Tab-separated table of C-alpha atoms in Angstrom:
chain	number	residue	atom	x	y	z
A	11	MET	CA	179.422	207.137	61.928
A	12	THR	CA	182.840	208.731	61.512
A	13	THR	CA	183.730	211.596	59.235
A	14	VAL	CA	187.244	211.174	57.897
A	15	THR	CA	189.310	214.125	56.795
A	16	PHE	CA	193.004	214.920	56.690
A	17	ARG	CA	192.592	218.490	57.930
A	18	ARG	CA	194.028	218.947	61.436
A	19	THR	CA	193.663	221.855	63.836
A	20	ALA	CA	196.445	223.125	66.081
A	21	ASP	CA	194.773	221.509	69.098
A	22	ALA	CA	194.558	218.194	67.281
A	23	ALA	CA	198.211	218.395	66.326
A	24	SER	CA	199.176	219.156	69.926
A	25	ALA	CA	197.097	216.233	71.181
A	26	ALA	CA	198.681	213.988	68.574
A	27	ARG	CA	202.151	214.887	69.862
A	28	VAL	CA	201.134	213.970	73.396
A	29	ASP	CA	199.591	210.700	72.160
A	30	ALA	CA	202.730	209.927	70.164
A	31	SER	CA	204.937	210.424	73.230
A	32	THR	CA	202.735	208.150	75.328
A	33	ALA	CA	202.564	205.578	72.538
A	34	ALA	CA	206.332	205.558	72.132
A	35	ARG	CA	206.817	204.703	75.794
A	36	ALA	CA	204.120	202.021	75.602
A	37	GLY	CA	205.591	200.630	72.396
A	38	GLN	CA	208.978	200.197	74.009
A	39	ARG	CA	207.376	198.135	76.760
A	40	GLU	CA	204.976	196.137	74.600
A	41	PRO	CA	206.054	196.309	70.931
A	42	LEU	CA	203.618	193.594	69.875
A	43	ARG	CA	200.604	195.588	71.087
A	44	TYR	CA	200.613	197.900	68.063
A	45	LEU	CA	201.350	195.374	65.342
A	46	ALA	CA	199.051	196.356	62.475
A	47	PRO	CA	198.135	194.662	59.161
A	48	ASN	CA	200.174	197.192	57.178
A	49	TRP	CA	203.295	195.307	58.306
A	50	PHE	CA	202.493	192.651	55.707
A	51	ALA	CA	203.432	195.218	53.063
A	52	VAL	CA	207.029	194.411	54.032
A	53	VAL	CA	206.477	190.851	52.786
A	54	MET	CA	204.814	192.079	49.598
A	55	GLY	CA	207.609	194.518	48.794
A	56	THR	CA	210.315	191.959	49.520
A	57	GLY	CA	208.658	189.060	47.711
A	58	ILE	CA	208.104	190.995	44.489
A	59	ILE	CA	211.886	191.463	44.191
A	60	GLY	CA	212.370	187.728	43.774
A	61	ASN	CA	209.249	187.122	41.687
A	62	ALA	CA	210.126	189.856	39.196
A	63	ALA	CA	213.701	188.559	38.945
A	64	ALA	CA	212.452	185.099	37.948
A	65	THR	CA	210.888	186.360	34.702
A	66	LEU	CA	212.980	189.463	33.951
A	67	PRO	CA	213.854	189.636	30.210
A	68	LEU	CA	217.534	190.152	31.014
A	69	GLN	CA	218.832	187.152	32.939
A	70	PHE	CA	222.439	187.464	34.097
A	71	PRO	CA	224.525	185.096	36.235
A	72	GLY	CA	223.520	185.176	39.875
A	73	LEU	CA	220.150	186.868	39.339
A	74	ARG	CA	218.088	183.755	39.949
A	75	ALA	CA	220.160	182.798	42.972
A	76	ALA	CA	219.744	186.294	44.416
A	77	GLY	CA	216.016	186.146	43.710
A	78	THR	CA	215.805	182.823	45.536
A	79	VAL	CA	217.520	184.309	48.579
A	80	VAL	CA	215.052	187.197	48.586
A	81	TRP	CA	212.140	184.734	48.254
A	82	ALA	CA	213.470	182.860	51.297
A	83	LEU	CA	213.682	186.155	53.209
A	84	ALA	CA	210.087	187.013	52.250
A	85	ALA	CA	208.936	183.550	53.343
A	86	LEU	CA	210.705	183.990	56.672
A	87	LEU	CA	209.170	187.438	57.166
A	88	LEU	CA	205.727	186.046	56.365
A	89	THR	CA	206.157	183.241	58.885
A	90	VAL	CA	207.328	185.591	61.628
A	91	LEU	CA	204.658	188.214	60.982
A	92	ALA	CA	201.873	185.640	60.701
A	93	GLY	CA	202.880	184.142	64.039
A	94	ALA	CA	203.159	187.576	65.637
A	95	TRP	CA	199.786	188.592	64.208
A	96	VAL	CA	198.070	185.510	65.675
A	97	LEU	CA	199.727	186.202	69.029
A	98	HIS	CA	198.661	189.839	68.768
A	99	TRP	CA	195.015	188.814	68.317
A	100	ARG	CA	195.239	186.540	71.354
A	101	ARG	CA	196.986	188.988	73.672
A	102	TYR	CA	195.534	192.304	72.499
A	103	PRO	CA	192.119	191.595	70.948
A	104	GLU	CA	190.843	195.146	71.491
A	105	GLU	CA	193.727	196.699	69.558
A	106	ALA	CA	193.374	194.047	66.857
A	107	ARG	CA	189.656	194.702	66.424
A	108	GLY	CA	190.379	198.412	66.437
A	109	HIS	CA	192.411	198.074	63.231
A	110	GLY	CA	189.334	196.711	61.472
A	111	LEU	CA	187.295	199.691	62.664
A	112	HIS	CA	189.876	202.371	61.915
A	113	PRO	CA	188.914	204.161	58.653
A	114	ILE	CA	192.502	204.237	57.386
A	115	MET	CA	194.162	201.161	58.886
A	116	MET	CA	191.337	198.825	57.845
A	117	GLN	CA	192.330	199.424	54.217
A	118	PHE	CA	195.611	197.647	54.822
A	119	TYR	CA	193.957	194.347	55.626
A	120	GLY	CA	194.490	193.800	51.906
A	121	ALA	CA	198.221	193.486	52.560
A	122	LEU	CA	197.877	190.109	54.274
A	123	PRO	CA	196.331	188.192	51.347
A	124	MET	CA	198.745	189.798	48.895
A	125	ALA	CA	201.664	188.765	51.111
A	126	LEU	CA	200.408	185.157	51.075
A	127	LEU	CA	199.933	185.216	47.308
A	128	THR	CA	203.340	186.761	46.636
A	129	VAL	CA	205.263	184.239	48.720
A	130	GLY	CA	203.207	181.382	47.265
A	131	ALA	CA	204.061	182.377	43.699
A	132	GLY	CA	207.705	182.833	44.620
A	133	THR	CA	207.738	179.317	46.043
A	134	LEU	CA	206.579	177.928	42.704
A	135	MET	CA	208.860	180.093	40.561
A	136	LEU	CA	211.996	180.070	42.725
A	137	GLY	CA	211.490	177.843	45.748
A	138	LYS	CA	211.110	174.754	43.599
A	139	ASP	CA	214.881	174.854	43.099
A	140	VAL	CA	215.247	174.407	46.853
A	141	ILE	CA	212.352	172.217	48.001
A	142	GLY	CA	211.413	170.476	44.758
A	143	LEU	CA	208.519	170.987	42.352
A	144	THR	CA	205.974	168.814	44.158
A	145	ALA	CA	206.449	170.562	47.493
A	146	ALA	CA	206.509	173.975	45.804
A	147	VAL	CA	203.201	173.327	44.048
A	148	THR	CA	201.642	172.174	47.311
A	149	VAL	CA	202.825	175.253	49.198
A	150	ASP	CA	201.592	177.539	46.439
A	151	TRP	CA	198.172	175.867	46.399
A	152	VAL	CA	197.839	176.421	50.145
A	153	LEU	CA	199.025	180.035	50.126
A	154	TRP	CA	197.138	180.942	46.946
A	155	SER	CA	193.903	179.438	48.298
A	156	ALA	CA	194.218	181.197	51.656
A	157	GLY	CA	195.211	184.479	50.043
A	158	THR	CA	192.370	184.293	47.537
A	159	VAL	CA	189.699	183.603	50.149
A	160	PHE	CA	190.975	186.334	52.436
A	161	GLY	CA	191.382	188.717	49.489
A	162	LEU	CA	187.799	188.223	48.353
A	163	MET	CA	186.703	188.889	51.918
A	164	THR	CA	188.595	192.193	52.084
A	165	ALA	CA	187.305	193.231	48.650
A	166	ALA	CA	183.729	192.915	49.934
A	167	ALA	CA	183.967	193.589	53.671
A	168	ILE	CA	186.129	196.723	53.701
A	169	PRO	CA	184.011	198.700	51.177
A	170	TYR	CA	180.930	197.540	53.092
A	171	ARG	CA	182.363	198.928	56.318
A	172	MET	CA	183.308	202.151	54.556
A	173	ILE	CA	179.718	202.523	53.358
A	174	THR	CA	177.927	201.596	56.571
A	175	ARG	CA	180.253	202.734	59.382
A	176	HIS	CA	181.973	205.885	58.147
A	177	THR	CA	181.242	209.103	56.318
A	178	PHE	CA	184.146	210.358	54.220
A	179	ASP	CA	184.820	213.942	53.222
A	180	PRO	CA	185.589	214.696	49.548
A	181	ASP	CA	189.290	215.035	50.373
A	182	SER	CA	189.559	211.655	52.086
A	183	ALA	CA	190.366	209.402	49.109
A	184	PHE	CA	193.952	208.132	49.067
A	185	GLY	CA	195.913	205.278	47.544
A	186	GLY	CA	195.199	203.001	50.488
A	187	TRP	CA	191.604	202.651	49.298
A	188	LEU	CA	192.966	200.331	46.610
A	189	MET	CA	194.480	197.876	49.060
A	190	PRO	CA	191.282	195.907	49.825
A	191	VAL	CA	190.207	195.511	46.181
A	192	VAL	CA	193.553	194.650	44.563
A	193	PRO	CA	194.090	191.159	46.100
A	194	PRO	CA	191.698	189.429	43.638
A	195	MET	CA	193.781	190.843	40.780
A	196	VAL	CA	196.900	189.368	42.366
A	197	SER	CA	195.024	186.064	42.697
A	198	ALA	CA	194.151	186.222	39.002
A	199	ALA	CA	197.724	186.909	37.909
A	200	LEU	CA	199.368	184.347	40.185
A	201	GLY	CA	196.585	181.791	39.895
A	202	ALA	CA	197.588	181.429	36.248
A	203	LEU	CA	200.785	179.751	37.466
A	204	LEU	CA	198.689	177.013	39.046
A	205	VAL	CA	196.404	176.380	36.067
A	206	PRO	CA	198.775	173.839	34.444
A	207	HIS	CA	199.013	172.024	37.786
A	208	ALA	CA	195.244	171.721	38.227
A	209	PRO	CA	193.527	168.450	37.170
A	210	ALA	CA	192.514	168.570	33.509
A	211	GLY	CA	188.844	169.086	32.734
A	212	GLN	CA	186.299	171.024	34.738
A	213	LEU	CA	188.574	171.711	37.711
A	214	ARG	CA	191.196	173.361	35.528
A	215	LEU	CA	188.530	175.271	33.606
A	216	THR	CA	186.903	176.423	36.840
A	217	LEU	CA	190.208	177.752	38.152
A	218	PHE	CA	190.847	179.565	34.893
A	219	VAL	CA	187.373	181.118	34.745
A	220	ALA	CA	187.606	182.103	38.417
A	221	CYS	CA	190.855	183.932	37.690
A	222	LEU	CA	189.201	185.777	34.791
A	223	ALA	CA	186.283	186.735	37.033
A	224	MET	CA	188.629	188.028	39.748
A	225	PHE	CA	190.481	189.996	37.069
A	226	GLY	CA	187.246	191.783	36.201
A	227	LEU	CA	186.133	192.176	39.805
A	228	SER	CA	189.339	193.889	40.839
A	229	LEU	CA	189.827	195.856	37.612
A	230	ILE	CA	186.466	197.619	37.716
A	231	ALA	CA	186.655	198.313	41.459
A	232	SER	CA	190.196	199.664	41.009
A	233	LEU	CA	189.255	201.933	38.104
A	234	VAL	CA	186.429	203.454	40.139
A	235	THR	CA	188.787	204.012	43.060
A	236	ILE	CA	191.585	205.432	40.907
A	237	THR	CA	189.106	207.974	39.547
A	238	LEU	CA	188.294	209.059	43.106
A	239	ILE	CA	192.000	209.392	43.919
A	240	TRP	CA	192.674	211.424	40.765
A	241	SER	CA	189.739	213.709	41.597
A	242	ARG	CA	190.928	214.143	45.177
A	243	LEU	CA	194.422	215.163	44.062
A	244	LEU	CA	193.127	217.629	41.472
A	245	HIS	CA	190.529	219.265	43.708
A	246	HIS	CA	192.304	219.186	47.071
A	247	GLY	CA	196.005	219.044	46.292
A	248	LEU	CA	198.681	216.836	47.809
A	249	LEU	CA	197.986	214.350	50.550
A	250	PRO	CA	199.493	214.985	53.986
A	251	ALA	CA	203.244	214.416	53.962
A	252	GLY	CA	202.954	211.120	55.820
A	253	MET	CA	200.676	209.680	53.127
A	254	VAL	CA	202.300	210.933	49.920
A	255	ALA	CA	203.862	207.512	49.291
A	256	THR	CA	200.376	205.999	48.892
A	257	VAL	CA	200.121	207.750	45.521
A	258	TRP	CA	202.357	204.963	44.210
A	259	LEU	CA	199.765	202.331	45.117
A	260	VAL	CA	197.812	203.186	41.958
A	261	LEU	CA	200.581	201.471	39.991
A	262	GLY	CA	199.683	198.174	41.666
A	263	PRO	CA	196.360	197.355	39.977
A	264	LEU	CA	197.556	198.862	36.691
A	265	GLY	CA	200.731	196.807	36.448
A	266	GLN	CA	199.199	193.698	37.976
A	267	SER	CA	196.241	193.745	35.572
A	268	VAL	CA	198.635	193.821	32.611
A	269	THR	CA	200.514	190.912	34.196
A	270	ALA	CA	197.269	189.005	34.765
A	271	ALA	CA	196.070	189.512	31.198
A	272	GLY	CA	199.358	188.208	29.836
A	273	SER	CA	199.623	185.293	32.265
A	274	LEU	CA	196.079	184.084	31.644
A	275	ALA	CA	196.608	184.325	27.882
A	276	ASN	CA	199.729	182.173	28.262
A	277	VAL	CA	197.845	179.272	29.861
A	278	ALA	CA	194.581	179.625	27.939
A	279	PRO	CA	195.464	177.204	25.073
A	280	GLY	CA	195.449	174.242	27.436
A	281	VAL	CA	192.115	175.155	28.977
A	282	VAL	CA	189.705	176.775	26.491
A	283	ASP	CA	189.110	176.324	22.774
A	284	GLU	CA	191.354	177.921	20.170
A	285	ARG	CA	188.980	180.785	19.410
A	286	ILE	CA	188.824	181.991	23.017
A	287	ALA	CA	192.532	181.405	23.553
A	288	ALA	CA	193.369	183.498	20.490
A	289	GLY	CA	191.042	186.231	21.702
A	290	LEU	CA	192.717	186.326	25.104
A	291	ASP	CA	196.120	186.553	23.429
A	292	VAL	CA	194.936	189.584	21.457
A	293	PHE	CA	193.311	191.059	24.566
A	294	ALA	CA	196.586	190.779	26.482
A	295	VAL	CA	198.110	193.219	23.983
A	296	LEU	CA	195.129	195.470	23.214
A	297	TYR	CA	194.364	195.909	26.900
A	298	GLY	CA	197.918	195.686	28.181
A	299	VAL	CA	199.636	198.320	26.053
A	300	PRO	CA	197.170	201.196	26.709
A	301	THR	CA	197.028	200.352	30.418
A	302	TRP	CA	200.824	200.203	30.539
A	303	GLY	CA	200.867	203.642	28.933
A	304	PHE	CA	198.643	205.072	31.677
A	305	ALA	CA	200.786	203.338	34.302
A	306	MET	CA	203.858	205.110	32.921
A	307	LEU	CA	202.003	208.428	33.103
A	308	TRP	CA	201.077	207.748	36.719
A	309	LEU	CA	204.635	206.679	37.488
A	310	ALA	CA	205.885	210.023	36.186
A	311	LEU	CA	203.305	211.852	38.313
A	312	ALA	CA	204.164	209.766	41.378
A	313	ILE	CA	207.877	210.507	40.991
A	314	ALA	CA	207.189	214.226	40.523
A	315	VAL	CA	204.845	214.404	43.505
A	316	THR	CA	207.298	212.501	45.707
A	317	ARG	CA	210.149	214.763	44.668
A	318	HIS	CA	207.999	217.815	45.404
A	319	ALA	CA	207.180	216.584	48.925
A	320	ARG	CA	210.460	214.799	49.691
A	321	THR	CA	211.738	217.242	52.312
A	322	SER	CA	208.585	216.972	54.425
A	323	MET	CA	207.923	213.218	54.150
A	324	PRO	CA	208.481	211.390	57.456
A	325	PHE	CA	209.337	207.735	57.152
A	326	ASN	CA	206.535	205.289	57.924
A	327	LEU	CA	205.343	201.959	56.552
A	328	THR	CA	203.522	203.640	53.637
A	329	TRP	CA	206.983	203.933	52.062
A	330	TRP	CA	206.656	200.246	51.200
A	331	GLY	CA	204.220	201.542	48.585
A	332	PHE	CA	207.327	202.388	46.548
A	333	THR	CA	208.086	198.678	46.113
A	334	PHE	CA	205.245	196.244	45.344
A	335	PRO	CA	203.363	198.550	42.909
A	336	LEU	CA	206.596	199.266	41.074
A	337	GLY	CA	207.280	195.525	40.949
A	338	CYS	CA	203.862	195.047	39.315
A	339	CYS	CA	204.958	197.441	36.581
A	340	VAL	CA	208.099	195.324	36.102
A	341	THR	CA	206.099	192.119	35.674
A	342	GLY	CA	203.559	193.902	33.467
A	343	SER	CA	206.331	195.172	31.201
A	344	THR	CA	207.798	191.680	31.062
A	345	ALA	CA	204.404	190.219	30.098
A	346	LEU	CA	204.067	192.711	27.239
A	347	TYR	CA	207.569	191.888	26.031
A	348	GLN	CA	206.628	188.203	25.949
A	349	HIS	CA	203.498	188.919	23.901
A	350	THR	CA	204.829	191.587	21.547
A	351	GLY	CA	208.596	191.045	21.314
A	352	ALA	CA	209.034	194.831	21.521
A	353	ASP	CA	212.371	195.736	23.073
A	354	LEU	CA	210.735	198.833	24.568
A	355	PHE	CA	209.062	196.671	27.188
A	356	ALA	CA	212.195	194.647	27.923
A	357	VAL	CA	214.281	197.775	28.460
A	358	THR	CA	211.553	199.299	30.621
A	359	ALA	CA	211.263	196.129	32.704
A	360	VAL	CA	215.010	196.092	33.407
A	361	GLY	CA	215.122	199.811	34.171
A	362	LEU	CA	212.151	199.629	36.522
A	363	TYR	CA	213.650	196.579	38.220
A	364	ALA	CA	216.820	198.525	38.968
A	365	LEU	CA	214.666	201.316	40.428
A	366	LEU	CA	212.710	198.720	42.420
A	367	VAL	CA	215.837	197.217	43.966
A	368	ALA	CA	217.124	200.680	44.889
A	369	ALA	CA	213.784	201.631	46.482
A	370	TRP	CA	213.638	198.327	48.369
A	371	ALA	CA	217.155	198.819	49.754
A	372	VAL	CA	216.344	202.320	51.018
A	373	VAL	CA	212.992	201.365	52.551
A	374	THR	CA	214.401	198.200	54.131
A	375	ALA	CA	217.223	200.142	55.786
A	376	LYS	CA	214.792	202.738	57.133
A	377	THR	CA	212.430	200.016	58.366
A	378	VAL	CA	215.180	198.243	60.275
A	379	HIS	CA	216.244	201.570	61.775
A	380	GLY	CA	212.640	202.379	62.720
A	381	VAL	CA	212.159	199.013	64.399
A	382	LEU	CA	215.343	199.373	66.423
A	383	ARG	CA	214.311	202.857	67.559
A	384	GLY	CA	210.711	201.803	68.219
A	385	ASP	CA	209.302	204.503	65.934
A	386	LEU	CA	207.276	201.975	63.913
A	387	LEU	CA	205.711	200.330	66.965
A	388	ARG	CA	203.094	202.931	67.771
A	389	PRO	CA	199.287	202.928	67.704
A	390	VAL	CA	197.226	204.125	64.764
A	391	ARG	CA	195.818	207.617	65.274
């Protein structure tokens, strides 16, 4: 059993500096050795740029083309990282298994299924212009199925490991705890895109109902976890500087659940009877607007907290938490605009998208710099 806390003594800090120096030298020699699942957040944060562009209320010349280029980049990153991850498991199985045992890094196993789901949806929304609709649907089916299975596994296995293998102090909760339980919500939102392409009848109904069930599964687990994170921040103050960016991860399940509610309501008329379809359309608004309101509150808090800690925040891969969760708020705002016609949501979607692109540009530049220097190729401590 391991007790997890963020408090560090002077001796621990000194030891960490020695470990970091040793790890840096090792990383330069064998960069693949320390490849961790949190690298798939790069795919998530890149892919959401293109996906959000495809449905943005304000469509201007060149936006779709730019979104398609970004989708292609995300697909390339996914291919490279997936290949490197498989090679990592073959060459360094002890390090790979260690990520699944580490109380913090194991949370980021949720990044892999969400990366698969994001690229799959982008293929259907944007890639079809390049490879054709039939091929795009096939690719999305494969990636959505793999991402959904793996996401359901993380949603069950990671909390189980947290319960049975570790003991967490009251100040241990952080935004990363959401990563394992959010993938089913992403499956629900993006699975709606595949509902019209499923065979009519029971198969289409089963897919639709499964998406609704995953919506509930992830929503309730996320709300419980968000409560723990809120309590941790109020009772114990800010997270360590290197983990402040994970505060933004709360926006992910909030924005994605609004997106899922709207997307499932959109495809419901072709699957369920009129009464249920009408109810889901109403639910998309009655659930979506209040949840969007809380997401905007959390966004304000996240911005304020980040600004407060900005001078002490070292760059690491948690900074990708500025991107995908914010992108979920963009798609959630777009979904509410589609269902209400309120310009408030359209303006918010465009404004948040501009913020998303700016955040992505900054984090991408820092990631490239970190890779070239070797700073991001170090072991988890």
